[in-house]
Amino acid sequence: MTGFQEIGREWLTGDGEGGARPPADLRPEVPHPARMYDYYIGGKDNFPADREAAERVLAISPMVRISALANRAFLGRAVRHLAEEGIRRFVDIGTGIPSAGNTHEVAQRVRPDARVVYLDNDPIVLVHGRALLSGTTPESTAVVQADLRDPAGILAAPEVRRALDPGEPVGLLLVAVLHFVDEQDDPYGIVRTLVDALPPGSRLVLSHGTLDFTPTSDAGRGPAVYRSASAQLTMRRRAQVLRFFDGLTLTDPGLVTAPLWRPDTPEQPTDSQVGIWAGVAEKP
C-alpha cells in the first residue's frame, strides 16, 4: 500500500502523477475522524492535527482506543461470518482509511469470488483505498466517493447497482459510521432506504459508538473534541442503536458490545464496558 506520508507529499507539492493538486477539502490542519481512528488503532496514516485531537480524546477516555480496536476486530469477525454463510457481495459504507484486515481481504480469504464496493466521502480514504486495490480487478473490488447522508446517490452508483443487480444477498456494512450522522440528517431514514434496496436474505452489519458506559461528568467532553474536527459525533444509547435493526432479524447474540459479538475463542477479552454497540441482522 502506498505510504500516507508519500501520498500527502505528492498532493501538497503537486508532484503526483499528472501534477495532481490536493482536493480542496484535504485540510491537513483540521482533525479528521477517519485519520483519528487510524491513530487509535495504531496506524500511521494521519497528520499532527489528527494525533493531537486523538490524544485529547484519549486523555479524557483511554477506553476509546480499546473500543476502536474492538470495533475493528468485530468487523473482521462479522465479514468472515457472512462469507461463511454464503454472502459474496459486500457494500462497505464509511470504510475509513485501509488497514490490516480490510473487508475484501477477509471476505476473499473465505470466498475468493467475493466482490466488495467501498464507499467513503474522504479524499484521503479514497486515495488510500485505490492504492491498496491497485493489484485487484475492478470486478472484485471498487472504491467510490459517496456520502452516507445521500443514500439515493449511493444506490445510483454503478458499482453499487452491479453489486445489487443479480438479486443475491448482500452484506451491507455500516461500521462505526452512523455516529457521524446527526438527527437532523435522519439516520434511521438513511438506513431504511439502504436496507429496502437489498434483496431478501441480505445482512446488515452495524456498529455504533455509545456513552452508555461513560460517567455522566465525562459524557460531553469527548464529543466536544470532535466539534473542532471535520465531522461531529452523535453518540446513541443501546435502545437508539437497536432501532436501526427495525424489521430485521438479529443474529445471535443480538446487539452487544463489540468484544461480545461472537469472540473467536473463549479466552478472547470480552469487556462488556467497551463503548461500541455491534450487531448483525438478516433481511427477511
PDB file of C-alpha atoms in Angstrom:
ATOM      1  CA  MET A   1       0.000   0.000   0.000  1.00  0.00           C
ATOM      2  CA  THR A   2       1.255   3.436  -0.879  1.00  0.00           C
ATOM      3  CA  GLY A   3       2.532   5.264   2.186  1.00  0.00           C
ATOM      4  CA  PHE A   4       0.311   8.017   3.576  1.00  0.00           C
ATOM      5  CA  GLN A   5       3.141  10.478   4.036  1.00  0.00           C
ATOM      6  CA  GLU A   6       4.240   9.946   0.432  1.00  0.00           C
ATOM      7  CA  ILE A   7       0.698  10.476  -0.804  1.00  0.00           C
ATOM      8  CA  GLY A   8       0.431  13.612   1.300  1.00  0.00           C
ATOM      9  CA  ARG A   9       3.768  14.931  -0.015  1.00  0.00           C
ATOM     10  CA  GLU A  10       2.720  14.418  -3.631  1.00  0.00           C
ATOM     11  CA  TRP A  11      -0.607  16.132  -3.104  1.00  0.00           C
ATOM     12  CA  LEU A  12       0.797  19.024  -1.138  1.00  0.00           C
ATOM     13  CA  THR A  13       3.633  19.694  -3.601  1.00  0.00           C
ATOM     14  CA  GLY A  14       1.864  18.784  -6.826  1.00  0.00           C
ATOM     15  CA  ASP A  15       4.471  16.076  -7.521  1.00  0.00           C
ATOM     16  CA  GLY A  16       1.904  13.315  -8.001  1.00  0.00           C
ATOM     17  CA  GLU A  17       1.048  11.713 -11.298  1.00  0.00           C
ATOM     18  CA  GLY A  18      -0.148  14.363 -13.724  1.00  0.00           C
ATOM     19  CA  GLY A  19       0.841  17.102 -11.270  1.00  0.00           C
ATOM     20  CA  ALA A  20      -2.307  16.473  -9.260  1.00  0.00           C
ATOM     21  CA  ARG A  21      -3.156  19.051  -6.638  1.00  0.00           C
ATOM     22  CA  PRO A  22      -4.750  18.178  -3.312  1.00  0.00           C
ATOM     23  CA  PRO A  23      -8.538  18.247  -3.140  1.00  0.00           C
ATOM     24  CA  ALA A  24      -9.886  21.453  -1.640  1.00  0.00           C
ATOM     25  CA  ASP A  25     -11.202  19.565   1.367  1.00  0.00           C
ATOM     26  CA  LEU A  26      -7.960  17.740   2.280  1.00  0.00           C
ATOM     27  CA  ARG A  27      -7.275  20.287   5.073  1.00  0.00           C
ATOM     28  CA  PRO A  28      -4.452  18.511   6.957  1.00  0.00           C
ATOM     29  CA  GLU A  29      -4.651  21.155   9.676  1.00  0.00           C
ATOM     30  CA  VAL A  30      -8.214  20.069  10.579  1.00  0.00           C
ATOM     31  CA  PRO A  31      -8.599  16.821  12.558  1.00  0.00           C
ATOM     32  CA  HIS A  32     -10.496  14.191  10.596  1.00  0.00           C
ATOM     33  CA  PRO A  33     -12.332  11.298  12.306  1.00  0.00           C
ATOM     34  CA  ALA A  34     -11.049   8.707   9.821  1.00  0.00           C
ATOM     35  CA  ARG A  35      -7.451   9.720  10.465  1.00  0.00           C
ATOM     36  CA  MET A  36      -8.056   9.930  14.223  1.00  0.00           C
ATOM     37  CA  TYR A  37      -9.483   6.399  14.118  1.00  0.00           C
ATOM     38  CA  ASP A  38      -6.405   5.281  12.200  1.00  0.00           C
ATOM     39  CA  TYR A  39      -4.270   6.702  15.008  1.00  0.00           C
ATOM     40  CA  TYR A  40      -6.339   4.925  17.676  1.00  0.00           C
ATOM     41  CA  ILE A  41      -5.744   1.526  16.061  1.00  0.00           C
ATOM     42  CA  GLY A  42      -2.013   2.106  15.641  1.00  0.00           C
ATOM     43  CA  GLY A  43      -1.900   3.279  12.028  1.00  0.00           C
ATOM     44  CA  LYS A  44       0.469   5.840  10.567  1.00  0.00           C
ATOM     45  CA  ASP A  45      -1.921   7.445   8.110  1.00  0.00           C
ATOM     46  CA  ASN A  46      -2.622  10.666   9.986  1.00  0.00           C
ATOM     47  CA  PHE A  47      -1.476  14.249  10.378  1.00  0.00           C
ATOM     48  CA  PRO A  48      -0.247  16.072  13.520  1.00  0.00           C
ATOM     49  CA  ALA A  49      -3.656  17.723  13.947  1.00  0.00           C
ATOM     50  CA  ASP A  50      -5.310  14.297  13.977  1.00  0.00           C
ATOM     51  CA  ARG A  51      -2.864  12.929  16.537  1.00  0.00           C
ATOM     52  CA  GLU A  52      -3.255  15.961  18.791  1.00  0.00           C
ATOM     53  CA  ALA A  53      -7.059  15.710  18.738  1.00  0.00           C
ATOM     54  CA  ALA A  54      -6.949  11.954  19.277  1.00  0.00           C
ATOM     55  CA  GLU A  55      -4.655  12.361  22.289  1.00  0.00           C
ATOM     56  CA  ARG A  56      -7.075  14.892  23.758  1.00  0.00           C
ATOM     57  CA  VAL A  57      -9.854  12.322  23.463  1.00  0.00           C
ATOM     58  CA  LEU A  58      -7.664   9.572  24.941  1.00  0.00           C
ATOM     59  CA  ALA A  59      -6.760  11.806  27.880  1.00  0.00           C
ATOM     60  CA  ILE A  60     -10.473  12.018  28.664  1.00  0.00           C
ATOM     61  CA  SER A  61     -11.250   8.362  27.934  1.00  0.00           C
ATOM     62  CA  PRO A  62      -8.435   5.822  27.393  1.00  0.00           C
ATOM     63  CA  MET A  63     -11.173   3.283  26.533  1.00  0.00           C
ATOM     64  CA  VAL A  64     -11.579   4.967  23.148  1.00  0.00           C
ATOM     65  CA  ARG A  65      -8.514   3.156  21.806  1.00  0.00           C
ATOM     66  CA  ILE A  66      -9.744  -0.151  23.221  1.00  0.00           C
ATOM     67  CA  SER A  67     -13.150   0.477  21.644  1.00  0.00           C
ATOM     68  CA  ALA A  68     -11.605   1.273  18.256  1.00  0.00           C
ATOM     69  CA  LEU A  69      -9.564  -1.931  18.292  1.00  0.00           C
ATOM     70  CA  ALA A  70     -12.606  -3.927  19.403  1.00  0.00           C
ATOM     71  CA  ASN A  71     -14.640  -2.392  16.597  1.00  0.00           C
ATOM     72  CA  ARG A  72     -12.022  -3.346  14.020  1.00  0.00           C
ATOM     73  CA  ALA A  73     -11.963  -6.904  15.318  1.00  0.00           C
ATOM     74  CA  PHE A  74     -15.775  -7.052  15.178  1.00  0.00           C
ATOM     75  CA  LEU A  75     -15.665  -6.025  11.519  1.00  0.00           C
ATOM     76  CA  GLY A  76     -13.367  -8.930  10.697  1.00  0.00           C
ATOM     77  CA  ARG A  77     -15.452 -11.498  12.567  1.00  0.00           C
ATOM     78  CA  ALA A  78     -18.707 -10.253  11.066  1.00  0.00           C
ATOM     79  CA  VAL A  79     -17.397 -10.261   7.492  1.00  0.00           C
ATOM     80  CA  ARG A  80     -15.960 -13.747   7.957  1.00  0.00           C
ATOM     81  CA  HIS A  81     -19.292 -14.939   9.362  1.00  0.00           C
ATOM     82  CA  LEU A  82     -21.204 -13.545   6.390  1.00  0.00           C
ATOM     83  CA  ALA A  83     -18.787 -15.091   3.904  1.00  0.00           C
ATOM     84  CA  GLU A  84     -19.088 -18.446   5.641  1.00  0.00           C
ATOM     85  CA  GLU A  85     -22.881 -18.057   5.398  1.00  0.00           C
ATOM     86  CA  GLY A  86     -22.567 -17.721   1.611  1.00  0.00           C
ATOM     87  CA  ILE A  87     -22.585 -13.919   1.211  1.00  0.00           C
ATOM     88  CA  ARG A  88     -20.224 -12.942  -1.580  1.00  0.00           C
ATOM     89  CA  ARG A  89     -21.249  -9.341  -2.286  1.00  0.00           C
ATOM     90  CA  PHE A  90     -20.426  -6.584   0.193  1.00  0.00           C
ATOM     91  CA  VAL A  91     -21.157  -2.849   0.267  1.00  0.00           C
ATOM     92  CA  ASP A  92     -18.951  -1.164   2.892  1.00  0.00           C
ATOM     93  CA  ILE A  93     -20.004   2.451   3.569  1.00  0.00           C
ATOM     94  CA  GLY A  94     -17.751   4.764   5.543  1.00  0.00           C
ATOM     95  CA  THR A  95     -14.912   2.290   5.292  1.00  0.00           C
ATOM     96  CA  GLY A  96     -12.239   4.612   6.701  1.00  0.00           C
ATOM     97  CA  ILE A  97      -8.530   4.504   5.920  1.00  0.00           C
ATOM     98  CA  PRO A  98      -7.460   0.982   4.890  1.00  0.00           C
ATOM     99  CA  SER A  99      -5.505  -1.049   7.422  1.00  0.00           C
ATOM    100  CA  ALA A 100      -4.887  -4.711   8.127  1.00  0.00           C
ATOM    101  CA  GLY A 101      -7.952  -6.916   7.798  1.00  0.00           C
ATOM    102  CA  ASN A 102      -9.915  -4.944   5.210  1.00  0.00           C
ATOM    103  CA  THR A 103     -13.321  -6.248   4.177  1.00  0.00           C
ATOM    104  CA  HIS A 104     -12.219  -7.639   0.814  1.00  0.00           C
ATOM    105  CA  GLU A 105      -9.210  -9.380   2.374  1.00  0.00           C
ATOM    106  CA  VAL A 106     -11.333 -11.132   4.996  1.00  0.00           C
ATOM    107  CA  ALA A 107     -14.171 -11.999   2.623  1.00  0.00           C
ATOM    108  CA  GLN A 108     -11.958 -13.254  -0.200  1.00  0.00           C
ATOM    109  CA  ARG A 109      -9.989 -15.418   2.206  1.00  0.00           C
ATOM    110  CA  VAL A 110     -13.210 -17.380   2.724  1.00  0.00           C
ATOM    111  CA  ARG A 111     -14.759 -16.823  -0.710  1.00  0.00           C
ATOM    112  CA  PRO A 112     -12.256 -15.951  -3.455  1.00  0.00           C
ATOM    113  CA  ASP A 113     -15.170 -14.850  -5.657  1.00  0.00           C
ATOM    114  CA  ALA A 114     -16.349 -12.221  -3.156  1.00  0.00           C
ATOM    115  CA  ARG A 115     -16.925  -8.719  -4.525  1.00  0.00           C
ATOM    116  CA  VAL A 116     -16.617  -5.605  -2.350  1.00  0.00           C
ATOM    117  CA  VAL A 117     -17.601  -1.989  -3.002  1.00  0.00           C
ATOM    118  CA  TYR A 118     -16.067   0.539  -0.604  1.00  0.00           C
ATOM    119  CA  LEU A 119     -17.710   3.953  -0.256  1.00  0.00           C
ATOM    120  CA  ASP A 120     -16.403   6.978   1.624  1.00  0.00           C
ATOM    121  CA  ASN A 121     -16.558  10.763   1.322  1.00  0.00           C
ATOM    122  CA  ASP A 122     -12.988  11.438   2.498  1.00  0.00           C
ATOM    123  CA  PRO A 123     -10.406  12.105  -0.266  1.00  0.00           C
ATOM    124  CA  ILE A 124      -7.633  10.629   1.891  1.00  0.00           C
ATOM    125  CA  VAL A 125      -9.612   7.397   2.259  1.00  0.00           C
ATOM    126  CA  LEU A 126     -10.243   7.272  -1.490  1.00  0.00           C
ATOM    127  CA  VAL A 127      -6.574   7.670  -2.399  1.00  0.00           C
ATOM    128  CA  HIS A 128      -5.540   5.038   0.109  1.00  0.00           C
ATOM    129  CA  GLY A 129      -8.254   2.656  -0.985  1.00  0.00           C
ATOM    130  CA  ARG A 130      -7.351   2.941  -4.643  1.00  0.00           C
ATOM    131  CA  ALA A 131      -3.668   2.458  -3.846  1.00  0.00           C
ATOM    132  CA  LEU A 132      -4.484  -0.623  -1.803  1.00  0.00           C
ATOM    133  CA  LEU A 133      -6.650  -2.069  -4.566  1.00  0.00           C
ATOM    134  CA  SER A 134      -4.255  -1.301  -7.405  1.00  0.00           C
ATOM    135  CA  GLY A 135      -3.406  -5.008  -7.705  1.00  0.00           C
ATOM    136  CA  THR A 136      -7.020  -6.184  -7.745  1.00  0.00           C
ATOM    137  CA  THR A 137      -9.556  -6.337 -10.563  1.00  0.00           C
ATOM    138  CA  PRO A 138     -12.474  -3.882 -10.850  1.00  0.00           C
ATOM    139  CA  GLU A 139     -14.788  -6.893 -10.875  1.00  0.00           C
ATOM    140  CA  SER A 140     -13.722  -7.918  -7.374  1.00  0.00           C
ATOM    141  CA  THR A 141     -13.237  -4.577  -5.615  1.00  0.00           C
ATOM    142  CA  ALA A 142     -14.096  -0.928  -6.183  1.00  0.00           C
ATOM    143  CA  VAL A 143     -13.724   2.346  -4.265  1.00  0.00           C
ATOM    144  CA  VAL A 144     -16.384   5.011  -4.746  1.00  0.00           C
ATOM    145  CA  GLN A 145     -16.692   8.556  -3.422  1.00  0.00           C
ATOM    146  CA  ALA A 146     -20.079   8.881  -1.757  1.00  0.00           C
ATOM    147  CA  ASP A 147     -21.708  10.333   1.338  1.00  0.00           C
ATOM    148  CA  LEU A 148     -23.833   8.223   3.668  1.00  0.00           C
ATOM    149  CA  ARG A 149     -26.206  11.171   4.023  1.00  0.00           C
ATOM    150  CA  ASP A 150     -27.104  10.707   0.347  1.00  0.00           C
ATOM    151  CA  PRO A 151     -28.443   7.139   0.213  1.00  0.00           C
ATOM    152  CA  ALA A 152     -30.097   7.732  -3.166  1.00  0.00           C
ATOM    153  CA  GLY A 153     -26.735   8.737  -4.596  1.00  0.00           C
ATOM    154  CA  ILE A 154     -25.127   5.632  -3.115  1.00  0.00           C
ATOM    155  CA  LEU A 155     -27.754   3.365  -4.643  1.00  0.00           C
ATOM    156  CA  ALA A 156     -27.363   5.120  -8.006  1.00  0.00           C
ATOM    157  CA  ALA A 157     -23.600   4.476  -8.169  1.00  0.00           C
ATOM    158  CA  PRO A 158     -22.895   1.984 -10.993  1.00  0.00           C
ATOM    159  CA  GLU A 159     -20.636  -0.091  -8.764  1.00  0.00           C
ATOM    160  CA  VAL A 160     -23.382  -0.452  -6.161  1.00  0.00           C
ATOM    161  CA  ARG A 161     -26.014  -1.218  -8.803  1.00  0.00           C
ATOM    162  CA  ARG A 162     -23.809  -4.034 -10.085  1.00  0.00           C
ATOM    163  CA  ALA A 163     -23.430  -5.395  -6.551  1.00  0.00           C
ATOM    164  CA  LEU A 164     -27.220  -5.433  -6.141  1.00  0.00           C
ATOM    165  CA  ASP A 165     -28.132  -6.418  -9.697  1.00  0.00           C
ATOM    166  CA  PRO A 166     -28.040 -10.225  -9.539  1.00  0.00           C
ATOM    167  CA  GLY A 167     -30.601 -10.294  -6.742  1.00  0.00           C
ATOM    168  CA  GLU A 168     -28.434 -12.394  -4.441  1.00  0.00           C
ATOM    169  CA  PRO A 169     -27.984 -11.446  -0.772  1.00  0.00           C
ATOM    170  CA  VAL A 170     -25.627  -8.594   0.024  1.00  0.00           C
ATOM    171  CA  GLY A 171     -23.689  -7.706   3.148  1.00  0.00           C
ATOM    172  CA  LEU A 172     -24.266  -4.011   3.937  1.00  0.00           C
ATOM    173  CA  LEU A 173     -21.623  -2.693   6.329  1.00  0.00           C
ATOM    174  CA  LEU A 174     -22.242   0.441   8.400  1.00  0.00           C
ATOM    175  CA  VAL A 175     -19.397   0.017  10.858  1.00  0.00           C
ATOM    176  CA  ALA A 176     -18.634   2.939  13.191  1.00  0.00           C
ATOM    177  CA  VAL A 177     -20.071   5.477  10.769  1.00  0.00           C
ATOM    178  CA  LEU A 178     -23.628   6.305  11.880  1.00  0.00           C
ATOM    179  CA  HIS A 179     -22.419   8.202  14.941  1.00  0.00           C
ATOM    180  CA  PHE A 180     -21.178  10.812  12.444  1.00  0.00           C
ATOM    181  CA  VAL A 181     -24.754  11.351  11.219  1.00  0.00           C
ATOM    182  CA  ASP A 182     -26.789  13.632  13.450  1.00  0.00           C
ATOM    183  CA  GLU A 183     -30.536  13.527  13.964  1.00  0.00           C
ATOM    184  CA  GLN A 184     -31.344  16.320  11.512  1.00  0.00           C
ATOM    185  CA  ASP A 185     -29.953  14.146   8.697  1.00  0.00           C
ATOM    186  CA  ASP A 186     -32.425  11.343   9.582  1.00  0.00           C
ATOM    187  CA  PRO A 187     -30.037   8.423  10.206  1.00  0.00           C
ATOM    188  CA  TYR A 188     -32.916   5.971  10.607  1.00  0.00           C
ATOM    189  CA  GLY A 189     -34.373   7.000   7.257  1.00  0.00           C
ATOM    190  CA  ILE A 190     -30.952   6.579   5.655  1.00  0.00           C
ATOM    191  CA  VAL A 191     -30.593   3.031   6.940  1.00  0.00           C
ATOM    192  CA  ARG A 192     -34.168   2.180   5.980  1.00  0.00           C
ATOM    193  CA  THR A 193     -33.612   3.437   2.410  1.00  0.00           C
ATOM    194  CA  LEU A 194     -30.461   1.349   2.035  1.00  0.00           C
ATOM    195  CA  VAL A 195     -31.936  -1.798   3.577  1.00  0.00           C
ATOM    196  CA  ASP A 196     -35.107  -1.518   1.481  1.00  0.00           C
ATOM    197  CA  ALA A 197     -32.942  -1.744  -1.642  1.00  0.00           C
ATOM    198  CA  LEU A 198     -31.304  -5.003  -0.543  1.00  0.00           C
ATOM    199  CA  PRO A 199     -32.501  -8.422  -1.735  1.00  0.00           C
ATOM    200  CA  PRO A 200     -34.067 -10.790   0.818  1.00  0.00           C
ATOM    201  CA  GLY A 201     -31.506 -12.696   2.851  1.00  0.00           C
ATOM    202  CA  SER A 202     -29.121  -9.735   2.883  1.00  0.00           C
ATOM    203  CA  ARG A 203     -27.355  -8.821   6.124  1.00  0.00           C
ATOM    204  CA  LEU A 204     -26.823  -5.531   7.886  1.00  0.00           C
ATOM    205  CA  VAL A 205     -23.562  -5.277   9.844  1.00  0.00           C
ATOM    206  CA  LEU A 206     -23.643  -2.246  12.115  1.00  0.00           C
ATOM    207  CA  SER A 207     -21.640  -0.824  14.989  1.00  0.00           C
ATOM    208  CA  HIS A 208     -22.142   2.472  16.771  1.00  0.00           C
ATOM    209  CA  GLY A 209     -20.391   4.459  19.476  1.00  0.00           C
ATOM    210  CA  THR A 210     -22.174   4.935  22.784  1.00  0.00           C
ATOM    211  CA  LEU A 211     -21.792   6.782  26.053  1.00  0.00           C
ATOM    212  CA  ASP A 212     -23.771   4.141  27.931  1.00  0.00           C
ATOM    213  CA  PHE A 213     -20.686   3.231  29.967  1.00  0.00           C
ATOM    214  CA  THR A 214     -19.239   6.735  30.311  1.00  0.00           C
ATOM    215  CA  PRO A 215     -19.531   8.650  33.590  1.00  0.00           C
ATOM    216  CA  THR A 216     -22.014  11.496  33.279  1.00  0.00           C
ATOM    217  CA  SER A 217     -19.321  14.019  34.144  1.00  0.00           C
ATOM    218  CA  ASP A 218     -17.283  12.967  31.084  1.00  0.00           C
ATOM    219  CA  ALA A 219     -20.138  12.343  28.642  1.00  0.00           C
ATOM    220  CA  GLY A 220     -19.783  15.598  26.737  1.00  0.00           C
ATOM    221  CA  ARG A 221     -16.018  16.003  26.795  1.00  0.00           C
ATOM    222  CA  GLY A 222     -15.014  13.504  24.081  1.00  0.00           C
ATOM    223  CA  PRO A 223     -17.659  14.618  21.550  1.00  0.00           C
ATOM    224  CA  ALA A 224     -16.624  18.218  22.253  1.00  0.00           C
ATOM    225  CA  VAL A 225     -13.172  17.496  20.793  1.00  0.00           C
ATOM    226  CA  TYR A 226     -14.805  16.341  17.561  1.00  0.00           C
ATOM    227  CA  ARG A 227     -16.540  19.691  17.202  1.00  0.00           C
ATOM    228  CA  SER A 228     -13.190  21.050  16.027  1.00  0.00           C
ATOM    229  CA  ALA A 229     -12.872  18.190  13.533  1.00  0.00           C
ATOM    230  CA  SER A 230     -14.433  17.776  10.088  1.00  0.00           C
ATOM    231  CA  ALA A 231     -17.314  15.666  11.416  1.00  0.00           C
ATOM    232  CA  GLN A 232     -19.357  15.754  14.600  1.00  0.00           C
ATOM    233  CA  LEU A 233     -20.182  12.887  16.948  1.00  0.00           C
ATOM    234  CA  THR A 234     -23.723  11.900  17.877  1.00  0.00           C
ATOM    235  CA  MET A 235     -23.423   9.067  20.364  1.00  0.00           C
ATOM    236  CA  ARG A 236     -26.535   6.944  20.943  1.00  0.00           C
ATOM    237  CA  ARG A 237     -27.880   4.687  23.681  1.00  0.00           C
ATOM    238  CA  ARG A 238     -28.463   0.991  23.118  1.00  0.00           C
ATOM    239  CA  ALA A 239     -32.202   1.431  22.555  1.00  0.00           C
ATOM    240  CA  GLN A 240     -31.495   4.053  19.895  1.00  0.00           C
ATOM    241  CA  VAL A 241     -28.964   1.816  18.125  1.00  0.00           C
ATOM    242  CA  LEU A 242     -31.408  -1.086  18.250  1.00  0.00           C
ATOM    243  CA  ARG A 243     -33.866   0.965  16.174  1.00  0.00           C
ATOM    244  CA  PHE A 244     -31.551   0.695  13.166  1.00  0.00           C
ATOM    245  CA  PHE A 245     -32.428  -3.021  13.022  1.00  0.00           C
ATOM    246  CA  ASP A 246     -36.209  -2.498  12.899  1.00  0.00           C
ATOM    247  CA  GLY A 247     -37.818  -5.046  10.569  1.00  0.00           C
ATOM    248  CA  LEU A 248     -34.716  -7.255  10.544  1.00  0.00           C
ATOM    249  CA  THR A 249     -33.885 -10.457  12.403  1.00  0.00           C
ATOM    250  CA  LEU A 250     -30.892 -10.066  14.683  1.00  0.00           C
ATOM    251  CA  THR A 251     -28.303 -12.832  14.525  1.00  0.00           C
ATOM    252  CA  ASP A 252     -27.247 -14.339  17.855  1.00  0.00           C
ATOM    253  CA  PRO A 253     -26.045 -12.934  20.221  1.00  0.00           C
ATOM    254  CA  GLY A 254     -28.065  -9.864  19.229  1.00  0.00           C
ATOM    255  CA  LEU A 255     -26.945  -6.295  19.870  1.00  0.00           C
ATOM    256  CA  VAL A 256     -23.983  -6.460  22.243  1.00  0.00           C
ATOM    257  CA  THR A 257     -20.775  -4.563  22.871  1.00  0.00           C
ATOM    258  CA  ALA A 258     -18.248  -5.276  20.121  1.00  0.00           C
ATOM    259  CA  PRO A 259     -15.992  -7.734  22.013  1.00  0.00           C
ATOM    260  CA  LEU A 260     -19.026  -9.858  22.922  1.00  0.00           C
ATOM    261  CA  TRP A 261     -20.129 -10.428  19.329  1.00  0.00           C
ATOM    262  CA  ARG A 262     -19.018 -13.996  18.605  1.00  0.00           C
ATOM    263  CA  PRO A 263     -15.478 -13.834  20.039  1.00  0.00           C
ATOM    264  CA  ASP A 264     -13.031 -16.125  18.272  1.00  0.00           C
ATOM    265  CA  THR A 265     -12.086 -18.031  21.416  1.00  0.00           C
ATOM    266  CA  PRO A 266     -13.412 -18.228  24.974  1.00  0.00           C
ATOM    267  CA  GLU A 267     -10.137 -16.653  26.095  1.00  0.00           C
ATOM    268  CA  GLN A 268     -10.601 -13.564  23.933  1.00  0.00           C
ATOM    269  CA  PRO A 269     -11.077 -10.430  26.061  1.00  0.00           C
ATOM    270  CA  THR A 270     -14.786  -9.672  26.291  1.00  0.00           C
ATOM    271  CA  ASP A 271     -15.013  -6.349  28.110  1.00  0.00           C
ATOM    272  CA  SER A 272     -18.716  -5.546  28.334  1.00  0.00           C
ATOM    273  CA  GLN A 273     -17.921  -1.890  29.015  1.00  0.00           C
ATOM    274  CA  VAL A 274     -16.417  -1.134  25.595  1.00  0.00           C
ATOM    275  CA  GLY A 275     -18.322   1.837  24.161  1.00  0.00           C
ATOM    276  CA  ILE A 276     -19.330   0.250  20.855  1.00  0.00           C
ATOM    277  CA  TRP A 277     -22.655  -1.488  20.260  1.00  0.00           C
ATOM    278  CA  ALA A 278     -22.436  -4.069  17.484  1.00  0.00           C
ATOM    279  CA  GLY A 279     -24.822  -6.390  15.732  1.00  0.00           C
ATOM    280  CA  VAL A 280     -25.656  -8.298  12.545  1.00  0.00           C
ATOM    281  CA  ALA A 281     -29.184  -8.809  11.247  1.00  0.00           C
ATOM    282  CA  GLU A 282     -30.859 -10.509   8.275  1.00  0.00           C
ATOM    283  CA  LYS A 283     -33.484  -9.053   5.973  1.00  0.00           C
ATOM    284  CA  PRO A 284     -36.483 -11.404   5.651  1.00  0.00           C
TER     285      PRO A 284
END
